[in-house]
mmCIF file of N, CA and C and ligand atoms in Angstrom:
data_model
loop_
_atom_site.group_PDB
_atom_site.id
_atom_site.type_symbol
_atom_site.label_atom_id
_atom_site.label_comp_id
_atom_site.label_asym_id
_atom_site.label_seq_id
_atom_site.Cartn_x
_atom_site.Cartn_y
_atom_site.Cartn_z
ATOM 1 N N MET A 1 0.953 -14.862 6.829
ATOM 2 C CA MET A 1 1.976 -15.103 5.794
ATOM 3 C C MET A 1 1.408 -16.066 4.759
ATOM 4 N N SER A 2 1.452 -15.643 3.516
ATOM 5 C CA SER A 2 1.060 -16.512 2.416
ATOM 6 C C SER A 2 2.334 -16.793 1.624
ATOM 7 N N SER A 3 2.700 -18.064 1.500
ATOM 8 C CA SER A 3 4.033 -18.404 0.997
ATOM 9 C C SER A 3 4.250 -17.996 -0.455
ATOM 10 N N ASP A 4 3.164 -17.835 -1.218
ATOM 11 C CA ASP A 4 3.346 -17.461 -2.621
ATOM 12 C C ASP A 4 3.023 -15.987 -2.864
ATOM 13 N N CYS A 5 3.072 -15.182 -1.800
ATOM 14 C CA CYS A 5 2.708 -13.763 -1.923
ATOM 15 C C CYS A 5 3.969 -12.894 -1.922
ATOM 16 N N LEU A 6 4.108 -12.086 -2.971
ATOM 17 C CA LEU A 6 5.263 -11.200 -3.112
ATOM 18 C C LEU A 6 5.419 -10.275 -1.903
ATOM 19 N N PHE A 7 4.328 -9.671 -1.461
ATOM 20 C CA PHE A 7 4.456 -8.698 -0.371
ATOM 21 C C PHE A 7 4.700 -9.393 0.971
ATOM 22 N N CYS A 8 4.205 -10.610 1.163
ATOM 23 C CA CYS A 8 4.579 -11.367 2.367
ATOM 24 C C CYS A 8 6.080 -11.668 2.345
ATOM 25 N N LYS A 9 6.617 -11.903 1.161
ATOM 26 C CA LYS A 9 8.067 -12.153 1.059
ATOM 27 C C LYS A 9 8.851 -10.884 1.396
ATOM 28 N N ILE A 10 8.365 -9.736 0.995
ATOM 29 C CA ILE A 10 9.005 -8.473 1.383
ATOM 30 C C ILE A 10 8.936 -8.315 2.905
ATOM 31 N N LEU A 11 7.775 -8.607 3.490
ATOM 32 C CA LEU A 11 7.630 -8.506 4.957
ATOM 33 C C LEU A 11 8.601 -9.440 5.674
ATOM 34 N N ALA A 12 8.834 -10.606 5.093
ATOM 35 C CA ALA A 12 9.722 -11.594 5.707
ATOM 36 C C ALA A 12 11.193 -11.289 5.444
ATOM 37 N N GLY A 13 11.468 -10.261 4.629
ATOM 38 C CA GLY A 13 12.851 -9.920 4.313
ATOM 39 C C GLY A 13 13.460 -10.799 3.243
ATOM 40 N N GLU A 14 12.628 -11.600 2.593
ATOM 41 C CA GLU A 14 13.127 -12.518 1.550
ATOM 42 C C GLU A 14 13.361 -11.804 0.227
ATOM 43 N N ILE A 15 12.660 -10.675 0.027
ATOM 44 C CA ILE A 15 12.843 -9.847 -1.167
ATOM 45 C C ILE A 15 13.130 -8.439 -0.659
ATOM 46 N N PRO A 16 14.198 -7.797 -1.171
ATOM 47 C CA PRO A 16 14.526 -6.462 -0.662
ATOM 48 C C PRO A 16 13.513 -5.409 -1.100
ATOM 49 N N ALA A 17 13.354 -4.398 -0.272
ATOM 50 C CA ALA A 17 12.483 -3.269 -0.602
ATOM 51 C C ALA A 17 13.024 -2.043 0.118
ATOM 52 N N ASP A 18 12.709 -0.885 -0.447
ATOM 53 C CA ASP A 18 13.151 0.394 0.118
ATOM 54 C C ASP A 18 12.102 0.846 1.133
ATOM 55 N N LEU A 19 12.236 0.382 2.370
ATOM 56 C CA LEU A 19 11.233 0.653 3.406
ATOM 57 C C LEU A 19 11.277 2.117 3.813
ATOM 58 N N VAL A 20 10.097 2.708 3.987
ATOM 59 C CA VAL A 20 10.027 4.109 4.428
ATOM 60 C C VAL A 20 9.230 4.261 5.719
ATOM 61 N N TYR A 21 8.566 3.197 6.180
ATOM 62 C CA TYR A 21 7.697 3.316 7.348
ATOM 63 C C TYR A 21 7.428 1.922 7.896
ATOM 64 N N GLU A 22 7.397 1.818 9.215
ATOM 65 C CA GLU A 22 7.021 0.547 9.855
ATOM 66 C C GLU A 22 6.262 0.830 11.133
ATOM 67 N N SER A 23 5.206 0.066 11.367
ATOM 68 C CA SER A 23 4.515 0.102 12.659
ATOM 69 C C SER A 23 4.175 -1.335 13.034
ATOM 70 N N ASP A 24 3.449 -1.499 14.138
ATOM 71 C CA ASP A 24 3.060 -2.853 14.566
ATOM 72 C C ASP A 24 2.205 -3.545 13.516
ATOM 73 N N THR A 25 1.426 -2.746 12.788
ATOM 74 C CA THR A 25 0.433 -3.339 11.881
ATOM 75 C C THR A 25 0.702 -3.096 10.410
ATOM 76 N N ALA A 26 1.560 -2.128 10.083
ATOM 77 C CA ALA A 26 1.747 -1.737 8.685
ATOM 78 C C ALA A 26 3.213 -1.503 8.353
ATOM 79 N N VAL A 27 3.522 -1.699 7.082
ATOM 80 C CA VAL A 27 4.867 -1.439 6.554
ATOM 81 C C VAL A 27 4.685 -0.714 5.227
ATOM 82 N N ALA A 28 5.595 0.210 4.906
ATOM 83 C CA ALA A 28 5.511 0.914 3.624
ATOM 84 C C ALA A 28 6.875 0.923 2.951
ATOM 85 N N PHE A 29 6.840 0.837 1.622
ATOM 86 C CA PHE A 29 8.076 0.821 0.835
ATOM 87 C C PHE A 29 7.800 1.466 -0.508
ATOM 88 N N ARG A 30 8.883 1.886 -1.171
ATOM 89 C CA ARG A 30 8.731 2.571 -2.465
ATOM 90 C C ARG A 30 8.331 1.576 -3.547
ATOM 91 N N ASP A 31 7.402 2.022 -4.397
ATOM 92 C CA ASP A 31 6.977 1.190 -5.521
ATOM 93 C C ASP A 31 8.155 1.024 -6.486
ATOM 94 N N ILE A 32 8.331 -0.192 -7.006
ATOM 95 C CA ILE A 32 9.448 -0.494 -7.899
ATOM 96 C C ILE A 32 9.297 0.189 -9.257
ATOM 97 N N ASN A 33 8.080 0.582 -9.591
ATOM 98 C CA ASN A 33 7.779 1.222 -10.879
ATOM 99 C C ASN A 33 6.955 2.488 -10.620
ATOM 100 N N PRO A 34 7.620 3.525 -10.069
ATOM 101 C CA PRO A 34 6.864 4.680 -9.559
ATOM 102 C C PRO A 34 6.110 5.443 -10.650
ATOM 103 N N GLN A 35 4.881 5.804 -10.331
ATOM 104 C CA GLN A 35 4.016 6.543 -11.253
ATOM 105 C C GLN A 35 3.939 8.029 -10.902
ATOM 106 N N ALA A 36 4.697 8.443 -9.919
ATOM 107 C CA ALA A 36 4.735 9.847 -9.483
ATOM 108 C C ALA A 36 6.033 10.013 -8.697
ATOM 109 N N PRO A 37 6.479 11.267 -8.490
ATOM 110 C CA PRO A 37 7.730 11.470 -7.740
ATOM 111 C C PRO A 37 7.723 10.773 -6.376
ATOM 112 N N THR A 38 6.585 10.804 -5.687
ATOM 113 C CA THR A 38 6.411 9.962 -4.500
ATOM 114 C C THR A 38 5.403 8.877 -4.852
ATOM 115 N N HIS A 39 5.804 7.629 -4.732
ATOM 116 C CA HIS A 39 4.886 6.491 -4.938
ATOM 117 C C HIS A 39 5.298 5.405 -3.960
ATOM 118 N N VAL A 40 4.542 5.354 -2.877
ATOM 119 C CA VAL A 40 4.828 4.424 -1.783
ATOM 120 C C VAL A 40 3.650 3.470 -1.650
ATOM 121 N N LEU A 41 3.929 2.221 -1.327
ATOM 122 C CA LEU A 41 2.893 1.214 -1.074
ATOM 123 C C LEU A 41 2.840 0.948 0.420
ATOM 124 N N VAL A 42 1.659 1.078 1.005
ATOM 125 C CA VAL A 42 1.466 0.795 2.429
ATOM 126 C C VAL A 42 0.696 -0.510 2.537
ATOM 127 N N ILE A 43 1.268 -1.482 3.236
ATOM 128 C CA ILE A 43 0.635 -2.800 3.327
ATOM 129 C C ILE A 43 0.452 -3.199 4.796
ATOM 130 N N PRO A 44 -0.586 -3.989 5.077
ATOM 131 C CA PRO A 44 -0.699 -4.546 6.433
ATOM 132 C C PRO A 44 0.280 -5.699 6.611
ATOM 133 N N ARG A 45 0.753 -5.882 7.837
ATOM 134 C CA ARG A 45 1.592 -7.063 8.118
ATOM 135 C C ARG A 45 0.776 -8.341 7.935
ATOM 136 N N LYS A 46 -0.522 -8.243 8.166
ATOM 137 C CA LYS A 46 -1.411 -9.393 7.973
ATOM 138 C C LYS A 46 -1.700 -9.577 6.485
ATOM 139 N N HIS A 47 -1.619 -10.801 6.009
ATOM 140 C CA HIS A 47 -1.964 -11.070 4.605
ATOM 141 C C HIS A 47 -3.478 -11.005 4.427
ATOM 142 N N ILE A 48 -3.925 -10.015 3.660
ATOM 143 C CA ILE A 48 -5.331 -9.886 3.263
ATOM 144 C C ILE A 48 -5.281 -9.723 1.746
ATOM 145 N N ALA A 49 -5.944 -10.591 1.005
ATOM 146 C CA ALA A 49 -5.736 -10.624 -0.446
ATOM 147 C C ALA A 49 -6.325 -9.414 -1.159
ATOM 148 N N THR A 50 -7.560 -9.086 -0.855
ATOM 149 C CA THR A 50 -8.228 -7.968 -1.549
ATOM 150 C C THR A 50 -9.123 -7.233 -0.548
ATOM 151 N N ILE A 51 -9.641 -6.096 -0.960
ATOM 152 C CA ILE A 51 -10.609 -5.377 -0.107
ATOM 153 C C ILE A 51 -11.775 -6.303 0.231
ATOM 154 N N ASN A 52 -12.145 -7.166 -0.708
ATOM 155 C CA ASN A 52 -13.277 -8.079 -0.487
ATOM 156 C C ASN A 52 -13.022 -9.064 0.647
ATOM 157 N N ASP A 53 -11.769 -9.222 1.033
ATOM 158 C CA ASP A 53 -11.405 -10.178 2.084
ATOM 159 C C ASP A 53 -11.204 -9.528 3.445
ATOM 160 N N ILE A 54 -11.426 -8.213 3.532
ATOM 161 C CA ILE A 54 -11.291 -7.518 4.817
ATOM 162 C C ILE A 54 -12.438 -7.957 5.734
ATOM 163 N N GLU A 55 -12.077 -8.380 6.949
ATOM 164 C CA GLU A 55 -13.058 -8.834 7.938
ATOM 165 C C GLU A 55 -13.326 -7.704 8.931
ATOM 166 N N PRO A 56 -14.485 -7.748 9.614
ATOM 167 C CA PRO A 56 -14.753 -6.717 10.627
ATOM 168 C C PRO A 56 -13.616 -6.561 11.645
ATOM 169 N N ASP A 57 -12.969 -7.649 12.013
ATOM 170 C CA ASP A 57 -11.867 -7.571 12.985
ATOM 171 C C ASP A 57 -10.627 -6.874 12.425
ATOM 172 N N ASP A 58 -10.593 -6.651 11.121
ATOM 173 C CA ASP A 58 -9.429 -6.020 10.483
ATOM 174 C C ASP A 58 -9.526 -4.494 10.447
ATOM 175 N N GLN A 59 -10.582 -3.945 11.017
ATOM 176 C CA GLN A 59 -10.797 -2.502 10.843
ATOM 177 C C GLN A 59 -9.645 -1.658 11.366
ATOM 178 N N GLN A 60 -9.089 -2.051 12.506
ATOM 179 C CA GLN A 60 -7.984 -1.265 13.070
ATOM 180 C C GLN A 60 -6.745 -1.368 12.174
ATOM 181 N N ILE A 61 -6.507 -2.558 11.656
ATOM 182 C CA ILE A 61 -5.369 -2.760 10.755
ATOM 183 C C ILE A 61 -5.526 -1.900 9.509
ATOM 184 N N VAL A 62 -6.697 -1.941 8.910
ATOM 185 C CA VAL A 62 -6.905 -1.190 7.668
ATOM 186 C C VAL A 62 -6.854 0.314 7.951
ATOM 187 N N GLY A 63 -7.412 0.719 9.077
ATOM 188 C CA GLY A 63 -7.319 2.133 9.442
ATOM 189 C C GLY A 63 -5.877 2.580 9.597
ATOM 190 N N SER A 64 -5.038 1.683 10.076
ATOM 191 C CA SER A 64 -3.629 2.035 10.300
ATOM 192 C C SER A 64 -2.894 2.296 8.994
ATOM 193 N N LEU A 65 -3.416 1.791 7.874
ATOM 194 C CA LEU A 65 -2.788 2.089 6.580
ATOM 195 C C LEU A 65 -2.928 3.575 6.273
ATOM 196 N N TYR A 66 -4.033 4.171 6.695
ATOM 197 C CA TYR A 66 -4.262 5.594 6.431
ATOM 198 C C TYR A 66 -3.459 6.492 7.374
ATOM 199 N N THR A 67 -3.304 6.096 8.619
ATOM 200 C CA THR A 67 -2.449 6.919 9.486
ATOM 201 C C THR A 67 -1.001 6.823 9.014
ATOM 202 N N ALA A 68 -0.627 5.655 8.458
ATOM 203 C CA ALA A 68 0.706 5.538 7.852
ATOM 204 C C ALA A 68 0.810 6.475 6.654
ATOM 205 N N ALA A 69 -0.205 6.480 5.795
ATOM 206 C CA ALA A 69 -0.189 7.342 4.600
ATOM 207 C C ALA A 69 -0.018 8.802 4.998
ATOM 208 N N ARG A 70 -0.704 9.206 6.034
ATOM 209 C CA ARG A 70 -0.612 10.595 6.491
ATOM 210 C C ARG A 70 0.812 10.938 6.903
ATOM 211 N N GLU A 71 1.443 10.039 7.624
ATOM 212 C CA GLU A 71 2.823 10.296 8.063
ATOM 213 C C GLU A 71 3.799 10.274 6.892
ATOM 214 N N ILE A 72 3.589 9.368 5.965
ATOM 215 C CA ILE A 72 4.466 9.265 4.785
ATOM 216 C C ILE A 72 4.346 10.534 3.940
ATOM 217 N N ALA A 73 3.120 11.003 3.749
ATOM 218 C CA ALA A 73 2.905 12.218 2.952
ATOM 219 C C ALA A 73 3.558 13.426 3.630
ATOM 220 N N ALA A 74 3.429 13.520 4.934
ATOM 221 C CA ALA A 74 4.048 14.638 5.655
ATOM 222 C C ALA A 74 5.568 14.579 5.502
ATOM 223 N N ALA A 75 6.131 13.387 5.665
ATOM 224 C CA ALA A 75 7.589 13.230 5.575
ATOM 225 C C ALA A 75 8.091 13.524 4.165
ATOM 226 N N ALA A 76 7.267 13.229 3.159
ATOM 227 C CA ALA A 76 7.655 13.469 1.760
ATOM 228 C C ALA A 76 7.413 14.907 1.337
ATOM 229 N N GLY A 77 6.754 15.683 2.181
ATOM 230 C CA GLY A 77 6.503 17.090 1.868
ATOM 231 C C GLY A 77 5.391 17.305 0.856
ATOM 232 N N ILE A 78 4.477 16.342 0.751
ATOM 233 C CA ILE A 78 3.382 16.449 -0.231
ATOM 234 C C ILE A 78 2.014 16.623 0.429
ATOM 235 N N ALA A 79 2.010 16.706 1.755
ATOM 236 C CA ALA A 79 0.727 16.727 2.467
ATOM 237 C C ALA A 79 -0.108 17.949 2.106
ATOM 238 N N GLU A 80 0.543 19.104 1.978
ATOM 239 C CA GLU A 80 -0.213 20.331 1.738
ATOM 240 C C GLU A 80 -0.630 20.464 0.282
ATOM 241 N N ASP A 81 0.264 20.181 -0.649
ATOM 242 C CA ASP A 81 -0.084 20.272 -2.072
ATOM 243 C C ASP A 81 -1.152 19.254 -2.439
ATOM 244 N N GLY A 82 -1.052 18.063 -1.869
ATOM 245 C CA GLY A 82 -2.051 17.038 -2.116
ATOM 246 C C GLY A 82 -1.454 15.762 -2.651
ATOM 247 N N TYR A 83 -2.130 14.704 -2.373
ATOM 248 C CA TYR A 83 -1.670 13.368 -2.789
ATOM 249 C C TYR A 83 -2.880 12.463 -2.876
ATOM 250 N N ARG A 84 -2.677 11.288 -3.417
ATOM 251 C CA ARG A 84 -3.763 10.314 -3.530
ATOM 252 C C ARG A 84 -3.375 9.059 -2.765
ATOM 253 N N ALA A 85 -4.350 8.504 -2.028
ATOM 254 C CA ALA A 85 -4.179 7.222 -1.338
ATOM 255 C C ALA A 85 -5.267 6.311 -1.886
ATOM 256 N N VAL A 86 -4.859 5.322 -2.671
ATOM 257 C CA VAL A 86 -5.844 4.535 -3.417
ATOM 258 C C VAL A 86 -5.487 3.057 -3.379
ATOM 259 N N MET A 87 -6.530 2.232 -3.336
ATOM 260 C CA MET A 87 -6.359 0.778 -3.291
ATOM 261 C C MET A 87 -7.196 0.152 -4.399
ATOM 262 N N ASN A 88 -6.544 -0.590 -5.270
ATOM 263 C CA ASN A 88 -7.248 -1.280 -6.352
ATOM 264 C C ASN A 88 -7.780 -2.617 -5.845
ATOM 265 N N CYS A 89 -8.952 -3.013 -6.320
ATOM 266 C CA CYS A 89 -9.545 -4.297 -5.910
ATOM 267 C C CYS A 89 -9.842 -5.159 -7.127
ATOM 268 N N ASN A 90 -9.071 -6.218 -7.242
ATOM 269 C CA ASN A 90 -9.228 -7.233 -8.297
ATOM 270 C C ASN A 90 -8.762 -6.729 -9.675
ATOM 271 N N GLU A 91 -8.628 -7.660 -10.583
ATOM 272 C CA GLU A 91 -7.987 -7.367 -11.880
ATOM 273 C C GLU A 91 -8.658 -6.220 -12.622
ATOM 274 N N GLY A 92 -9.976 -6.167 -12.573
ATOM 275 C CA GLY A 92 -10.699 -5.148 -13.336
ATOM 276 C C GLY A 92 -10.335 -3.736 -12.931
ATOM 277 N N ALA A 93 -9.849 -3.571 -11.712
ATOM 278 C CA ALA A 93 -9.436 -2.249 -11.230
ATOM 279 C C ALA A 93 -7.924 -2.087 -11.269
ATOM 280 N N GLY A 94 -7.219 -3.121 -11.772
ATOM 281 C CA GLY A 94 -5.768 -3.000 -11.907
ATOM 282 C C GLY A 94 -4.964 -3.639 -10.798
ATOM 283 N N GLN A 95 -5.611 -4.397 -9.897
ATOM 284 C CA GLN A 95 -4.824 -5.052 -8.847
ATOM 285 C C GLN A 95 -3.996 -6.183 -9.455
ATOM 286 N N SER A 96 -2.698 -6.168 -9.161
ATOM 287 C CA SER A 96 -1.809 -7.198 -9.694
ATOM 288 C C SER A 96 -1.094 -7.975 -8.594
ATOM 289 N N VAL A 97 -1.054 -7.432 -7.388
ATOM 290 C CA VAL A 97 -0.480 -8.142 -6.242
ATOM 291 C C VAL A 97 -1.611 -8.328 -5.233
ATOM 292 N N PHE A 98 -1.858 -9.594 -4.869
ATOM 293 C CA PHE A 98 -3.044 -9.904 -4.074
ATOM 294 C C PHE A 98 -2.716 -9.983 -2.580
ATOM 295 N N HIS A 99 -2.220 -8.848 -2.107
ATOM 296 C CA HIS A 99 -2.009 -8.532 -0.685
ATOM 297 C C HIS A 99 -2.307 -7.043 -0.648
ATOM 298 N N ILE A 100 -3.373 -6.661 0.047
ATOM 299 C CA ILE A 100 -3.851 -5.276 -0.098
ATOM 300 C C ILE A 100 -2.738 -4.261 0.147
ATOM 301 N N HIS A 101 -2.799 -3.186 -0.603
ATOM 302 C CA HIS A 101 -1.794 -2.132 -0.499
ATOM 303 C C HIS A 101 -2.418 -0.813 -0.897
ATOM 304 N N LEU A 102 -2.120 0.184 -0.091
ATOM 305 C CA LEU A 102 -2.551 1.544 -0.371
ATOM 306 C C LEU A 102 -1.434 2.212 -1.159
ATOM 307 N N HIS A 103 -1.756 2.668 -2.383
ATOM 308 C CA HIS A 103 -0.795 3.452 -3.145
ATOM 309 C C HIS A 103 -0.852 4.885 -2.609
ATOM 310 N N VAL A 104 0.285 5.433 -2.230
ATOM 311 C CA VAL A 104 0.367 6.848 -1.842
ATOM 312 C C VAL A 104 1.173 7.544 -2.930
ATOM 313 N N LEU A 105 0.469 8.389 -3.684
ATOM 314 C CA LEU A 105 1.041 9.027 -4.877
ATOM 315 C C LEU A 105 0.993 10.539 -4.726
ATOM 316 N N GLY A 106 2.096 11.195 -5.057
ATOM 317 C CA GLY A 106 2.097 12.651 -4.992
ATOM 318 C C GLY A 106 3.377 13.212 -5.582
ATOM 319 N N GLY A 107 3.467 14.538 -5.528
ATOM 320 C CA GLY A 107 4.641 15.208 -6.068
ATOM 321 C C GLY A 107 4.436 15.703 -7.485
ATOM 322 N N ARG A 108 3.242 15.471 -8.020
ATOM 323 C CA ARG A 108 2.859 16.029 -9.318
ATOM 324 C C ARG A 108 1.350 16.195 -9.305
ATOM 325 N N ALA A 109 0.822 16.949 -10.295
ATOM 326 C CA ALA A 109 -0.631 17.083 -10.413
ATOM 327 C C ALA A 109 -1.217 15.731 -10.815
ATOM 328 N N LEU A 110 -2.295 15.348 -10.164
ATOM 329 C CA LEU A 110 -2.917 14.046 -10.415
ATOM 330 C C LEU A 110 -4.292 14.262 -11.047
ATOM 331 N N GLY A 111 -4.511 13.655 -12.199
ATOM 332 C CA GLY A 111 -5.802 13.815 -12.875
ATOM 333 C C GLY A 111 -6.898 12.992 -12.217
ATOM 334 N N TRP A 112 -8.127 13.410 -12.476
ATOM 335 C CA TRP A 112 -9.290 12.657 -11.988
ATOM 336 C C TRP A 112 -10.390 12.742 -13.037
ATOM 337 N N PRO A 113 -11.119 11.685 -13.388
ATOM 338 C CA PRO A 113 -10.992 10.353 -12.814
ATOM 339 C C PRO A 113 -9.784 9.606 -13.349
ATOM 340 N N PRO A 114 -9.285 8.609 -12.581
ATOM 341 C CA PRO A 114 -8.190 7.789 -13.079
ATOM 342 C C PRO A 114 -8.686 6.913 -14.231
ATOM 343 N N GLY A 115 -7.782 6.349 -14.998
ATOM 344 C CA GLY A 115 -8.147 5.541 -16.153
ATOM 345 C C GLY A 115 -8.781 4.219 -15.765
HETATM 346 P P1 5GP B 201 -1.499 -3.039 -8.005
HETATM 347 O O1 5GP B 201 -1.355 -3.093 -9.497
HETATM 348 O O2 5GP B 201 -1.725 -4.417 -7.424
HETATM 349 O O3 5GP B 201 -2.492 -2.044 -7.496
HETATM 350 O O4 5GP B 201 -0.109 -2.518 -7.477
HETATM 351 C C1 5GP B 201 0.996 -3.351 -7.347
HETATM 352 C C2 5GP B 201 2.202 -2.458 -7.305
HETATM 353 O O5 5GP B 201 3.303 -3.210 -6.833
HETATM 354 C C3 5GP B 201 2.610 -1.901 -8.686
HETATM 355 O O6 5GP B 201 2.563 -0.478 -8.640
HETATM 356 C C4 5GP B 201 4.014 -2.444 -8.890
HETATM 357 O O7 5GP B 201 4.872 -1.522 -9.533
HETATM 358 C C5 5GP B 201 4.457 -2.771 -7.489
HETATM 359 N N1 5GP B 201 5.409 -3.859 -7.394
HETATM 360 C C6 5GP B 201 5.345 -5.061 -8.041
HETATM 361 N N2 5GP B 201 6.375 -5.832 -7.684
HETATM 362 C C7 5GP B 201 7.117 -5.114 -6.797
HETATM 363 C C8 5GP B 201 8.322 -5.405 -6.073
HETATM 364 O O8 5GP B 201 8.923 -6.481 -6.158
HETATM 365 N N3 5GP B 201 8.795 -4.420 -5.262
HETATM 366 C C9 5GP B 201 8.151 -3.224 -5.126
HETATM 367 N N4 5GP B 201 8.696 -2.327 -4.300
HETATM 368 N N5 5GP B 201 7.007 -2.928 -5.780
HETATM 369 C C10 5GP B 201 6.500 -3.864 -6.605
HETATM 370 ZN ZN1 ZN B 202 0.754 -11.472 1.501
#
């Protein structure tokens, strides 16, 4: 728990969020400013600021974000058409909340490369 972290506050129930998934290691909720019909953020319960801060012992936790993404995509009905699971690292890549989160985006055609 990092006291000045928005997503830690969501985990603590201090800020409301539209939760769609919970496990021992991960929680997912709808993005407040969705960029696609499905836009869910999957976060670890453990506060990890950026990809650069992932430790070898965190591998199971980080892997669990992807098994969560798979279940969320299946439940949203976007698994077959396709979706994107992406994590931004630091400001230059667009990271604005410094608690790692996997964006799960789908429900429309997604261009590549991203901007
Ligand atoms: P980033 O830019 O760090 O990759 O993604 C942060 C995401 O968090 C953005 O897509 C933004 O819309 C979302 N976000 C920011 N504040 C809140 C909030 O209070 N609640 C929810 N559900 N999403 C948020
Ligand atoms: Zn945090």
